[in-house]
Short mmCIF file of C-alpha atoms in Angstrom, two decimals:
data_model
loop_
_atom_site.label_atom_id
_atom_site.label_comp_id
_atom_site.label_asym_id
_atom_site.label_seq_id
_atom_site.Cartn_x
_atom_site.Cartn_y
_atom_site.Cartn_z
CA MET A 30 -28.84 -51.79 50.94
CA ASN A 31 -29.52 -53.92 54.20
CA LYS A 32 -31.56 -52.95 57.11
CA ASN A 33 -28.49 -52.08 59.08
CA ASP A 34 -27.32 -49.42 56.53
CA GLY A 35 -30.76 -47.97 56.44
CA ASP A 36 -30.83 -47.67 60.34
CA SER A 37 -27.23 -45.90 59.95
CA ILE A 38 -28.26 -43.45 57.71
CA TRP A 39 -31.39 -42.63 59.66
CA THR A 40 -29.44 -42.39 62.83
CA ARG A 41 -26.88 -40.11 61.27
CA THR A 42 -29.89 -37.83 59.96
CA ILE A 43 -31.13 -37.66 63.32
CA ASN A 44 -27.78 -36.93 64.72
CA ALA A 45 -27.23 -34.06 62.32
CA GLY A 46 -30.72 -32.68 62.93
CA GLN A 47 -30.13 -32.90 66.68
CA ASN A 48 -26.54 -30.95 66.08
CA ARG A 49 -28.21 -28.22 63.89
CA LEU A 50 -31.03 -27.93 66.55
CA LYS A 51 -28.31 -27.37 69.35
CA GLN A 52 -26.53 -24.85 67.24
CA PHE A 53 -29.74 -22.99 66.89
CA THR A 54 -30.55 -23.16 70.64
CA ASN A 55 -27.11 -21.95 71.37
CA LEU A 56 -27.59 -18.85 68.79
CA TRP A 57 -30.41 -17.62 71.16
CA SER A 58 -29.25 -18.37 74.65
CA ILE A 59 -29.12 -15.67 77.18
CA GLN A 60 -25.38 -16.37 77.80
CA THR A 61 -24.55 -16.02 73.93
CA LEU A 62 -26.31 -12.84 72.95
CA THR A 63 -23.40 -10.89 73.19
CA ASP A 64 -21.79 -12.86 70.35
CA LEU A 65 -25.19 -12.62 68.27
CA PRO A 66 -23.74 -10.71 65.33
CA ASP A 67 -20.79 -13.37 64.83
CA ARG A 68 -23.29 -16.11 65.19
CA LEU A 69 -25.74 -14.64 62.67
CA ASN A 70 -22.82 -14.16 60.57
CA ASN A 71 -21.81 -17.82 60.57
CA LEU A 72 -25.43 -18.97 59.95
CA TRP A 73 -25.55 -16.64 56.89
CA GLN A 74 -22.19 -18.01 55.60
CA TRP A 75 -23.53 -21.57 56.25
CA LEU A 76 -26.70 -20.79 53.94
CA ILE A 77 -25.08 -19.05 51.40
CA GLY A 78 -22.35 -21.52 51.41
CA SER A 79 -24.96 -24.10 50.30
CA TYR A 80 -25.91 -24.54 46.72
CA TRP A 81 -29.93 -24.77 47.52
CA PHE A 82 -30.56 -21.49 49.37
CA ILE A 83 -30.72 -19.03 46.44
CA PRO A 84 -32.37 -21.36 44.02
CA THR A 85 -34.90 -22.26 46.71
CA ALA A 86 -35.68 -18.43 47.44
CA CYS A 87 -36.33 -17.79 43.80
CA VAL A 88 -38.68 -20.87 43.41
CA ILE A 89 -40.40 -19.46 46.15
CA VAL A 90 -40.52 -16.18 44.49
CA GLY A 91 -41.85 -17.88 41.61
CA ILE A 92 -44.63 -19.72 43.52
CA LEU A 93 -45.70 -16.29 45.01
CA LEU A 94 -45.80 -14.26 41.91
CA ALA A 95 -47.86 -16.84 39.88
CA PRO A 96 -51.05 -16.18 41.93
CA LEU A 97 -50.40 -12.74 42.60
CA LEU A 98 -50.30 -11.80 39.06
CA VAL A 99 -53.23 -13.90 38.23
CA ALA A 100 -55.33 -12.03 40.89
CA ILE A 101 -54.26 -8.68 39.30
CA ASP A 102 -55.13 -10.03 36.06
CA GLN A 103 -58.75 -10.49 37.23
CA HIS A 104 -59.13 -7.11 38.40
CA PHE A 105 -57.64 -5.55 35.35
CA ASP A 106 -59.37 -3.79 32.51
CA ARG A 107 -58.79 -6.18 29.29
CA GLU A 108 -59.15 -3.26 26.94
CA THR A 109 -56.35 -1.43 28.65
CA VAL A 110 -54.13 -4.59 28.44
CA LYS A 111 -54.84 -4.51 24.63
CA GLU A 112 -53.34 -1.10 24.34
CA ILE A 113 -49.91 -2.23 25.62
CA SER A 114 -47.92 -2.98 22.61
CA PHE A 115 -45.86 -5.87 24.17
CA ALA A 116 -48.66 -7.52 26.28
CA PHE A 117 -49.79 -10.91 25.23
CA THR A 118 -53.50 -10.73 24.03
CA GLY A 119 -54.23 -14.32 22.35
CA ASP A 120 -56.64 -16.85 23.48
CA ASP A 121 -56.38 -19.66 25.88
CA GLU A 122 -54.62 -21.93 23.12
CA ALA A 123 -52.13 -19.59 22.47
CA ALA A 124 -51.43 -18.98 26.00
CA ARG A 125 -51.35 -22.78 26.93
CA ALA A 126 -48.84 -23.23 24.00
CA ILE A 127 -46.48 -20.59 25.15
CA MET A 128 -46.61 -21.36 28.78
CA THR A 129 -45.87 -24.88 28.03
CA ALA A 130 -42.74 -24.13 25.78
CA ILE A 131 -41.33 -21.73 28.18
CA ALA A 132 -41.55 -24.45 31.03
CA GLY A 133 -39.81 -27.09 28.96
CA ALA A 134 -37.29 -24.72 27.73
CA VAL A 135 -36.22 -23.18 30.77
CA LEU A 136 -36.19 -26.63 32.46
CA GLY A 137 -33.89 -27.96 29.87
CA VAL A 138 -31.48 -25.10 30.18
CA ALA A 139 -31.36 -25.44 33.97
CA GLY A 140 -30.41 -28.93 33.67
CA THR A 141 -27.69 -27.55 31.09
CA THR A 142 -26.30 -25.23 33.65
CA PHE A 143 -26.42 -27.76 36.37
CA SER A 144 -24.03 -29.95 33.89
CA ILE A 145 -21.63 -27.16 33.11
CA THR A 146 -21.24 -26.40 36.76
CA ILE A 147 -20.48 -29.89 37.90
CA ALA A 148 -18.07 -29.95 34.89
CA VAL A 149 -16.49 -27.08 36.21
CA LEU A 150 -16.18 -28.20 39.79
CA SER A 151 -14.67 -31.16 38.73
CA MET A 152 -12.00 -29.56 36.66
CA ALA A 153 -11.42 -26.96 39.63
CA SER A 154 -10.94 -29.83 42.37
CA SER A 155 -8.28 -31.19 40.16
CA GLN A 156 -6.75 -28.28 38.97
CA PHE A 157 -6.91 -25.98 42.35
CA GLY A 158 -7.61 -28.13 44.95
CA PRO A 159 -11.06 -29.35 46.79
CA ARG A 160 -10.87 -26.35 49.30
CA LEU A 161 -11.49 -23.98 46.32
CA LEU A 162 -14.65 -25.51 45.56
CA ARG A 163 -16.82 -23.48 48.04
CA ASN A 164 -15.72 -20.26 46.06
CA PHE A 165 -17.54 -22.01 43.24
CA LEU A 166 -20.53 -23.12 45.22
CA THR A 167 -20.91 -19.75 47.05
CA ASP A 168 -20.46 -17.67 43.75
CA THR A 169 -23.82 -15.77 43.75
CA PRO A 170 -24.02 -15.29 39.93
CA ASN A 171 -24.16 -19.14 39.57
CA GLN A 172 -26.81 -19.90 41.94
CA PHE A 173 -28.96 -16.60 40.97
CA VAL A 174 -28.94 -18.03 37.14
CA LEU A 175 -29.81 -21.55 38.47
CA GLY A 176 -32.44 -20.04 40.48
CA ALA A 177 -33.90 -17.91 37.71
CA PHE A 178 -34.35 -20.82 35.58
CA ILE A 179 -36.13 -23.28 37.96
CA GLY A 180 -38.08 -19.94 39.33
CA THR A 181 -39.13 -19.30 35.92
CA PHE A 182 -40.16 -22.95 35.56
CA SER A 183 -42.24 -23.07 38.82
CA TYR A 184 -44.05 -19.84 37.88
CA SER A 185 -44.87 -20.98 34.45
CA LEU A 186 -46.52 -24.35 35.82
CA LEU A 187 -48.33 -22.35 38.09
CA VAL A 188 -49.77 -19.80 35.57
CA LEU A 189 -50.43 -22.62 33.19
CA LYS A 190 -52.80 -24.21 35.76
CA SER A 191 -54.68 -21.19 35.82
CA ILE A 192 -55.49 -20.68 32.15
CA HIS A 193 -59.12 -21.67 31.29
CA LYS A 194 -61.44 -21.66 28.11
CA SER A 195 -61.98 -18.50 26.34
CA ASP A 196 -65.54 -18.54 27.11
CA VAL A 197 -64.79 -18.48 30.66
CA ALA A 198 -64.78 -14.79 32.24
CA PHE A 199 -61.21 -13.66 32.61
CA GLY A 200 -59.95 -16.99 31.41
CA VAL A 201 -56.57 -16.10 30.12
CA PRO A 202 -54.27 -14.24 32.48
CA GLN A 203 -52.73 -12.02 29.97
CA LEU A 204 -50.36 -9.91 32.23
CA ALA A 205 -49.01 -13.21 33.82
CA VAL A 206 -48.13 -14.66 30.44
CA THR A 207 -46.63 -11.42 29.31
CA PHE A 208 -44.61 -11.53 32.39
CA ALA A 209 -43.34 -15.15 31.67
CA ILE A 210 -42.54 -14.11 28.10
CA ILE A 211 -40.30 -11.45 29.53
CA MET A 212 -38.72 -13.97 32.01
CA ALA A 213 -38.15 -16.16 29.13
CA ILE A 214 -36.17 -13.65 27.43
CA ILE A 215 -34.40 -12.76 30.73
CA CYS A 216 -33.40 -16.54 30.97
CA ALA A 217 -31.95 -16.43 27.44
CA LEU A 218 -29.68 -13.51 28.36
CA LEU A 219 -28.77 -15.07 31.59
CA LEU A 220 -27.58 -18.08 29.84
CA VAL A 221 -25.16 -16.01 27.71
CA TYR A 222 -24.15 -14.34 30.92
CA PHE A 223 -23.47 -17.64 32.48
CA VAL A 224 -21.27 -19.03 29.95
CA GLN A 225 -19.23 -15.80 30.06
CA HIS A 226 -19.04 -15.78 33.62
CA MET A 227 -17.68 -19.38 33.95
CA VAL A 228 -15.08 -19.02 31.52
CA HIS A 229 -13.54 -16.21 33.57
CA ALA A 230 -14.40 -18.10 36.81
CA ILE A 231 -12.12 -21.10 35.90
CA GLN A 232 -9.00 -18.65 34.92
CA ALA A 233 -6.32 -19.13 37.57
CA SER A 234 -5.79 -15.27 37.74
CA HIS A 235 -9.39 -15.05 38.77
CA VAL A 236 -9.48 -17.67 41.46
CA ILE A 237 -6.16 -16.30 42.69
CA GLN A 238 -7.77 -12.84 42.87
CA ASN A 239 -10.77 -14.05 44.74
CA ALA A 240 -8.80 -16.00 47.19
CA SER A 241 -6.66 -12.66 47.72
CA ASN A 242 -9.53 -10.51 48.13
CA ASP A 243 -11.05 -13.20 50.93
CA ALA A 244 -7.71 -13.13 52.80
CA ILE A 245 -7.42 -9.44 52.76
CA ALA A 246 -11.01 -8.98 54.16
CA ASN A 247 -10.12 -11.50 56.93
CA ILE A 248 -6.79 -9.37 57.75
CA TYR A 249 -8.91 -6.41 57.96
CA TYR A 250 -11.21 -8.10 60.59
CA TRP A 251 -8.45 -9.06 62.69
CA TYR A 252 -5.63 -6.41 62.27
CA ASN A 253 -6.32 -2.62 63.08
CA ASP A 254 -5.12 0.15 61.25
CA ARG A 255 -4.26 2.16 64.32
CA CYS A 256 -3.11 1.13 67.84
CA ASP A 257 -5.79 0.99 70.76
CA ILE A 258 -4.19 3.07 73.38
CA GLN A 259 -6.85 2.36 75.99
CA HIS A 260 -6.15 -1.42 75.46
CA GLN A 261 -2.54 -1.00 75.58
CA ARG A 262 -3.00 0.57 79.01
CA ASP A 263 -5.29 -2.46 80.05
CA ALA A 264 -2.47 -4.88 78.85
CA GLU A 265 -0.39 -3.25 81.63
CA HIS A 266 -2.66 -5.25 84.02
CA HIS A 267 -0.68 -7.08 86.87
CA ASP A 268 -2.97 -10.07 86.38
CA ILE A 269 -1.22 -10.90 83.15
CA GLU A 270 2.19 -11.68 84.74
CA GLN A 271 0.53 -13.70 87.77
CA PHE A 272 -2.40 -15.47 86.61
CA GLN A 273 -0.55 -18.46 85.34
CA ASN A 274 0.66 -19.13 89.20
CA TRP A 275 -3.08 -19.43 90.00
CA PRO A 276 -4.82 -22.94 90.60
CA ALA A 277 -5.17 -24.16 86.95
CA MET A 278 -7.69 -26.93 85.54
CA PRO A 279 -7.44 -28.07 81.96
CA ILE A 280 -9.93 -27.12 79.41
CA TYR A 281 -11.03 -30.12 77.07
CA SER A 282 -12.37 -29.93 73.67
CA PRO A 283 -16.09 -30.86 73.63
CA ASN A 284 -15.67 -33.08 70.83
CA SER A 285 -13.23 -33.59 67.66
CA GLY A 286 -12.94 -31.23 64.72
CA TYR A 287 -11.47 -28.08 63.25
CA LEU A 288 -11.97 -24.93 65.26
CA GLN A 289 -13.88 -22.65 63.17
CA GLN A 290 -14.88 -20.06 65.73
CA ILE A 291 -14.15 -18.79 68.98
CA TYR A 292 -17.07 -16.68 70.67
CA LEU A 293 -14.82 -14.38 72.74
CA GLU A 294 -17.46 -12.33 74.34
CA SER A 295 -19.18 -15.55 75.65
CA LEU A 296 -16.06 -16.82 76.91
CA ILE A 297 -15.14 -13.53 78.64
CA ALA A 298 -18.90 -13.68 80.35
CA LEU A 299 -18.02 -17.43 81.29
CA SER A 300 -14.90 -16.45 82.96
CA GLN A 301 -16.34 -13.51 84.92
CA ASP A 302 -19.18 -15.66 86.11
CA TYR A 303 -16.75 -18.26 87.34
CA GLY A 304 -14.32 -15.72 88.76
CA GLY A 305 -11.11 -16.84 86.75
CA VAL A 306 -9.10 -16.50 83.60
CA VAL A 307 -9.54 -18.70 80.49
CA GLN A 308 -6.36 -19.36 78.48
CA MET A 309 -6.96 -20.98 74.88
CA HIS A 310 -3.80 -22.72 73.31
CA VAL A 311 -5.37 -23.38 70.23
CA ASN A 312 -6.09 -21.11 67.17
CA LEU A 313 -8.55 -20.98 64.36
CA GLY A 314 -8.26 -23.76 61.90
CA ASN A 315 -6.52 -26.22 64.45
CA TYR A 316 -7.70 -29.73 64.54
CA VAL A 317 -8.49 -30.92 67.90
CA THR A 318 -9.56 -34.52 69.11
CA ASP A 319 -12.09 -35.46 71.55
CA LYS A 320 -10.97 -34.61 75.20
CA ASN A 321 -7.81 -32.85 74.12
CA VAL A 322 -6.38 -30.05 76.31
CA ILE A 323 -7.02 -26.92 74.74
CA GLY A 324 -6.51 -24.44 77.34
CA TYR A 325 -6.56 -23.78 81.13
CA PHE A 326 -8.99 -22.18 83.49
CA TYR A 327 -6.95 -20.39 86.23
CA GLN A 328 -9.09 -19.54 89.29
CA ARG A 329 -8.51 -16.46 91.01
CA PRO A 330 -7.51 -16.49 94.64
CA ALA A 331 -9.97 -15.89 97.46
CA SER A 332 -7.71 -12.59 98.42
CA HIS A 333 -7.78 -11.18 94.88
CA PRO A 334 -9.00 -7.70 94.89
CA ASN A 335 -11.24 -7.75 91.83
CA ASN A 336 -13.44 -10.50 93.79
CA ARG A 337 -16.57 -8.92 94.97
CA GLN A 338 -20.06 -10.20 95.77
CA ARG A 339 -22.54 -10.14 93.10
CA THR A 340 -25.19 -8.29 95.18
CA ALA A 341 -22.77 -5.49 95.89
CA THR A 342 -21.19 -4.65 92.68
CA PRO A 343 -22.93 -6.75 90.03
CA HIS A 344 -20.58 -5.72 87.32
CA LEU A 345 -17.47 -7.19 88.77
CA ALA A 346 -16.19 -10.70 89.01
CA ILE A 347 -17.94 -12.75 91.71
CA ILE A 348 -16.15 -14.98 94.27
CA PRO A 349 -14.41 -17.63 92.34
CA ARG A 350 -15.85 -21.03 92.26
CA ALA A 351 -14.73 -24.29 90.56
CA PRO A 352 -16.10 -25.42 86.99
CA ASP A 353 -19.32 -27.49 87.37
CA GLY A 354 -21.38 -29.09 84.58
CA LEU A 355 -23.05 -25.70 83.71
CA PHE A 356 -19.38 -24.45 82.81
CA TRP A 357 -18.41 -27.13 80.28
CA GLN A 358 -22.11 -26.67 78.70
CA ARG A 359 -21.39 -23.09 78.20
CA LEU A 360 -17.89 -23.58 76.92
CA ALA A 361 -19.12 -26.29 74.45
CA GLY A 362 -21.45 -23.19 73.11
CA CYS A 363 -18.44 -20.74 72.93
CA LEU A 364 -16.51 -22.82 70.52
CA ARG A 365 -17.48 -24.13 67.09
CA LEU A 366 -16.24 -27.23 65.53
CA GLU A 367 -16.97 -28.69 62.48
CA GLN A 368 -16.08 -31.94 60.93
CA ARG A 369 -14.43 -30.24 57.74
CA LEU A 370 -12.66 -26.93 57.18
CA ALA A 371 -15.15 -24.28 56.18
CA HIS A 372 -14.95 -20.54 55.47
CA SER A 373 -14.52 -18.47 58.59
CA ASN A 374 -12.32 -15.56 59.53
CA ASP A 375 -9.21 -17.69 59.85
CA ILE A 376 -6.46 -16.02 58.17
CA ALA A 377 -4.30 -18.97 57.55
CA TYR A 378 -6.96 -20.66 55.86
CA SER A 379 -7.54 -18.09 53.17
CA LEU A 380 -3.77 -17.75 52.96
CA GLY A 381 -3.80 -21.54 52.45
CA GLN A 382 -6.08 -21.44 49.52
CA MET A 383 -3.57 -19.52 47.59
CA THR A 384 -0.67 -21.92 48.76
CA GLU A 385 -2.66 -24.91 47.69
CA ILE A 386 -3.01 -23.32 44.10
CA ALA A 387 0.83 -22.71 43.87
CA VAL A 388 1.70 -26.19 45.26
CA ARG A 389 -0.76 -27.82 42.61
CA ALA A 390 0.80 -25.73 39.77
CA LEU A 391 4.27 -26.96 40.63
CA SER A 392 3.27 -30.76 40.49
CA PRO A 393 4.67 -32.71 37.54
CA GLY A 394 0.89 -33.33 36.25
CA ILE A 395 0.29 -29.47 35.90
CA ASN A 396 3.70 -28.05 35.77
CA ASP A 397 2.59 -24.24 35.65
CA PRO A 398 5.29 -22.27 37.64
CA LYS A 399 4.00 -18.94 36.28
CA THR A 400 0.53 -19.78 38.09
CA ALA A 401 2.82 -20.32 41.46
CA VAL A 402 4.77 -17.06 40.75
CA ASN A 403 1.15 -15.17 40.77
CA CYS A 404 0.43 -16.80 44.08
CA VAL A 405 3.53 -15.78 45.46
CA GLN A 406 2.70 -12.41 44.38
CA SER A 407 -0.58 -12.24 45.73
CA LEU A 408 0.43 -13.66 49.11
CA THR A 409 3.23 -10.92 49.28
CA SER A 410 0.50 -8.17 49.04
CA CYS A 411 -1.59 -9.87 51.86
CA LEU A 412 1.33 -10.30 54.16
CA SER A 413 2.60 -6.64 53.60
CA ILE A 414 -0.74 -5.44 54.54
CA MET A 415 -0.72 -7.56 57.71
CA MET A 416 2.70 -6.25 58.65
CA ARG A 417 1.60 -2.70 58.29
CA ARG A 418 -1.28 -3.00 60.82
CA GLN A 419 -1.53 -3.37 64.34
CA PRO A 420 -2.10 -7.19 65.33
CA PRO A 421 -4.61 -8.36 67.51
CA SER A 422 -3.97 -8.46 71.35
CA PRO A 423 -4.18 -12.06 73.04
CA TYR A 424 -5.52 -10.19 76.23
CA HIS A 425 -9.29 -9.49 76.59
CA PHE A 426 -10.64 -7.79 79.31
CA HIS A 427 -14.16 -7.30 81.05
CA ILE A 428 -15.04 -3.77 81.38
CA PRO A 429 -17.75 -3.12 84.06
CA GLN A 430 -20.70 -1.33 82.61
CA SER A 431 -20.13 1.72 84.99
CA ASP A 432 -16.67 2.24 83.10
CA THR A 433 -18.09 1.77 79.47
CA ASP A 434 -20.74 4.46 80.04
CA ASP A 435 -17.87 6.94 80.50
CA SER A 436 -16.93 9.69 78.36
CA SER A 437 -13.88 9.07 76.02
CA GLU A 438 -11.98 12.23 77.62
CA THR A 439 -12.52 10.75 81.05
CA THR A 440 -11.38 7.39 79.83
CA ILE A 441 -8.29 8.58 78.54
CA LYS A 442 -7.28 10.88 81.67
CA GLN A 443 -8.40 8.12 84.19
CA LYS A 444 -7.29 4.72 83.96
CA ARG A 445 -10.45 2.30 83.64
CA LEU A 446 -11.12 -0.61 85.61
CA ALA A 447 -10.30 -3.82 83.14
CA ILE A 448 -10.74 -7.31 84.54
CA LEU A 449 -8.29 -9.98 82.60
CA ALA A 450 -10.84 -12.65 81.50
CA LEU A 451 -9.33 -14.37 78.45
CA VAL A 452 -6.14 -14.96 76.93
CA THR A 453 -5.81 -16.32 73.28
CA HIS A 454 -3.19 -17.61 71.33
CA ILE A 455 -2.13 -15.31 68.33
CA PRO A 456 -0.05 -16.47 65.51
CA LYS A 457 3.04 -14.33 64.37
CA ILE A 458 3.96 -12.95 61.26
CA SER A 459 6.52 -15.43 60.89
CA ASP A 460 4.03 -18.27 61.34
CA PHE A 461 2.26 -16.90 58.41
CA ILE A 462 4.97 -16.35 56.20
CA ASN A 463 6.07 -19.99 57.18
CA VAL A 464 2.69 -21.72 56.14
CA SER A 465 2.59 -19.50 52.82
CA LEU A 466 5.73 -18.70 50.96
CA GLY A 467 7.73 -21.15 53.11
CA GLU A 468 5.34 -23.85 51.82
CA ILE A 469 5.79 -22.95 48.44
CA ARG A 470 9.54 -22.73 48.98
CA ARG A 471 9.70 -26.45 50.02
CA TYR A 472 7.79 -27.53 46.54
CA ALA A 473 9.71 -25.07 44.36
CA ALA A 474 13.36 -26.11 45.40
CA ALA A 475 14.12 -27.10 41.90
CA ASP A 476 12.60 -24.32 40.07
CA LEU A 477 14.47 -20.96 39.62
CA MET A 478 11.75 -18.78 38.21
CA VAL A 479 9.65 -19.44 41.65
CA LEU A 480 12.56 -19.24 44.15
CA LYS A 481 13.72 -15.84 42.36
CA ALA A 482 9.86 -14.73 42.91
CA LEU A 483 10.33 -15.74 46.58
CA CYS A 484 13.36 -13.78 47.08
CA GLN A 485 11.72 -10.74 45.45
CA ALA A 486 8.80 -11.22 47.85
CA MET A 487 11.17 -10.99 50.66
CA VAL A 488 12.32 -7.64 49.47
CA ASN A 489 8.71 -6.39 48.78
CA LEU A 490 7.88 -7.31 52.37
CA ASN A 491 10.92 -5.38 53.55
CA TYR A 492 8.99 -2.38 52.49
CA ALA A 493 6.30 -3.04 54.98
CA ARG A 494 8.17 -4.09 58.11
CA VAL A 495 8.10 -2.28 61.01
CA ASN A 496 10.55 -3.74 63.64
CA SER A 497 13.68 -5.87 63.77
CA ALA A 498 11.78 -8.98 64.30
CA GLN A 499 10.36 -8.88 61.11
CA GLN A 500 13.56 -7.98 59.40
CA GLN A 501 14.94 -11.15 60.95
CA THR A 502 12.25 -13.34 59.71
CA LEU A 503 12.72 -12.03 56.37
CA LEU A 504 16.61 -12.70 56.42
CA HIS A 505 15.91 -16.10 57.84
CA GLU A 506 13.46 -17.14 54.96
CA LEU A 507 15.93 -15.53 52.41
CA HIS A 508 18.66 -17.93 53.68
CA LEU A 509 16.28 -20.87 53.51
CA ILE A 510 15.46 -19.84 49.68
CA GLN A 511 19.24 -19.67 48.97
CA ARG A 512 19.82 -22.91 50.70
CA ALA A 513 17.02 -24.72 48.70
CA GLY A 514 18.50 -23.44 45.07
CA GLU A 515 22.01 -24.46 46.36
CA GLU A 516 20.67 -28.08 46.84
CA ASN A 517 18.28 -28.71 44.49
CA LEU A 518 18.92 -26.69 41.28
CA ASN A 519 20.41 -28.83 38.25
CA TYR A 520 23.05 -26.20 36.81
CA GLN A 521 25.86 -24.59 38.49
CA GLU A 522 24.77 -21.48 36.48
CA LEU A 523 21.15 -21.21 37.78
CA VAL A 524 22.76 -21.62 41.56
CA ASP A 525 24.89 -18.77 40.97
CA ASP A 526 22.25 -16.69 39.47
CA LEU A 527 20.07 -17.44 42.73
CA VAL A 528 22.94 -16.98 45.15
CA ALA A 529 23.70 -13.41 43.55
CA MET A 530 20.05 -12.23 43.62
CA CYS A 531 19.92 -13.41 47.48
CA GLU A 532 23.11 -11.61 48.26
CA GLN A 533 21.93 -8.58 46.67
CA ALA A 534 18.40 -8.86 48.42
CA LYS A 535 20.20 -9.49 51.97
CA GLN A 536 22.24 -6.15 51.43
CA PHE A 537 19.26 -4.42 50.57
CA ILE A 538 17.30 -5.75 53.54
CA LEU A 539 20.11 -4.71 56.00
CA ASP A 540 20.33 -1.18 54.42
CA LYS A 541 18.57 1.21 57.03
CA ASP A 542 17.55 3.26 54.43
CA ALA A 543 16.21 0.58 52.27
CA GLN A 544 12.56 1.37 52.43
CA HIS A 545 13.39 4.67 50.35
CA LYS A 546 15.10 2.80 47.74
CA HIS A 547 14.22 0.83 44.70
CA PHE A 548 15.62 -2.64 44.78
CA ASN A 549 16.77 -3.92 40.94
CA TYR A 550 18.54 -7.14 40.84
CA VAL A 551 21.21 -7.32 38.16
CA SER A 552 22.89 -10.61 37.22
CA ASP A 553 26.62 -10.93 36.47
CA PHE A 554 25.62 -11.93 32.98
CA GLU A 555 23.39 -8.99 32.45
CA ALA A 556 26.12 -6.58 34.07
CA ASP A 557 28.68 -7.86 31.56
CA ILE A 558 26.29 -7.29 28.57
CA ARG A 559 25.71 -3.70 29.74
CA GLN A 560 29.47 -2.97 30.20
CA ALA A 561 30.39 -4.31 26.68
CA LEU A 562 27.45 -2.31 24.98
CA GLN A 563 28.67 0.95 26.73
CA THR A 564 32.08 0.08 25.69
CA GLN A 565 31.03 -0.45 22.03
CA SER A 566 29.12 2.65 21.93
CA SER A 567 32.08 4.74 23.34
#
């Protein structure tokens, strides 16, 4: 490695440290305190997403426990220790031998555990996709087992250092050695648990279930189980239809990367301070390049009724002013851009994990259509939950403090003052179906099993639909499934079987009372067999 390479590595390290310091500074800035829970949650996700956090915490615990137990040992009655049946009561040579054996054994097992983890990560990356690696890295049991091993190793070394000759007063810390023996036994049990846990963790069904649970958690985060009546009244604000006619200024991306988080409350506060409306045209998970137009800032006209002097009514919008350098600096703190996709509240990212498993299962190298069918079923469960719940609103309002302090009864009877501050881009159900089930359809065009599972998925989603737009989306996807089979299946019999199922599914979805009926596809061949058996029995 030459000098330039060393300088480059050092420069990248300094830049990464500066970026982390800037993120930490933004975390505690006055303008971003409204989004503090979300920012702390992102920091926590980053910590547990790293493989070093829990093992490092276990090492620190081991380092703190060693002098603590040794200090307790010095103030403990030795005769009382001898009355404890499982306590260590040997001399300094025996204690030193035991602690040396424990330290060497747990360090060797920790190396074995790390090797097994690396092998599992390599296999998971090739079979399930690299985006699933985070699910293995953030697996708490794996981190805790490794942490227990190296924490016991650190503890044993420090206790070994405190063992003196037997002729020295309190030379053998008997309680500390006893605790080390107990930890060694626990580590042996943890090794057995680790092997059993890894056997289950690499199973496709287990990986799909974890990805499904992650997607459902994100759906519950964004989609409500009931309609917000007050927000619906706020959405009738006249600015919603007029703000796009106001003077607009493009909003540029502060840097390149994947949009991981939009801090809504900070953007609302920013738009209020500058007397306008921020409209975002990008969504979570989108990749933006440097200086891309990702939205617009619409400045309120000077004659707008919501414009007030800050000194007169401090909780209303101030007189509009053009964005300046501070505006762009605060805007950069309202967006979290990363150079790689990571865990966030993005529903599309969670659904994409299951889609990636299905696509890889359909590849010629793996050729496991049953796993793809399991992914289709899990995606159907997630999409049905999404269709039943209330989608998030793209409109976000600033509610003056005087209105938020009112009682709920007064708020319901009297329309509150709501100032339009932020408009976001919300994907539709059809978008989620297209990037999940639609993506699987494109790769499973020559697999009858998966195409029939997709057809059954449209029927199952029909039970959860709540409007005609969702019905048209299902019928459109059903048509694409049928067309994919007609153009790619090898045998005419397979094509006829799929076409018959799609036609029955289409008639079922168009039935007005379909949500109260059971769908059961019966092929022509199966119908002939049933008729023949009935004729024979009669």
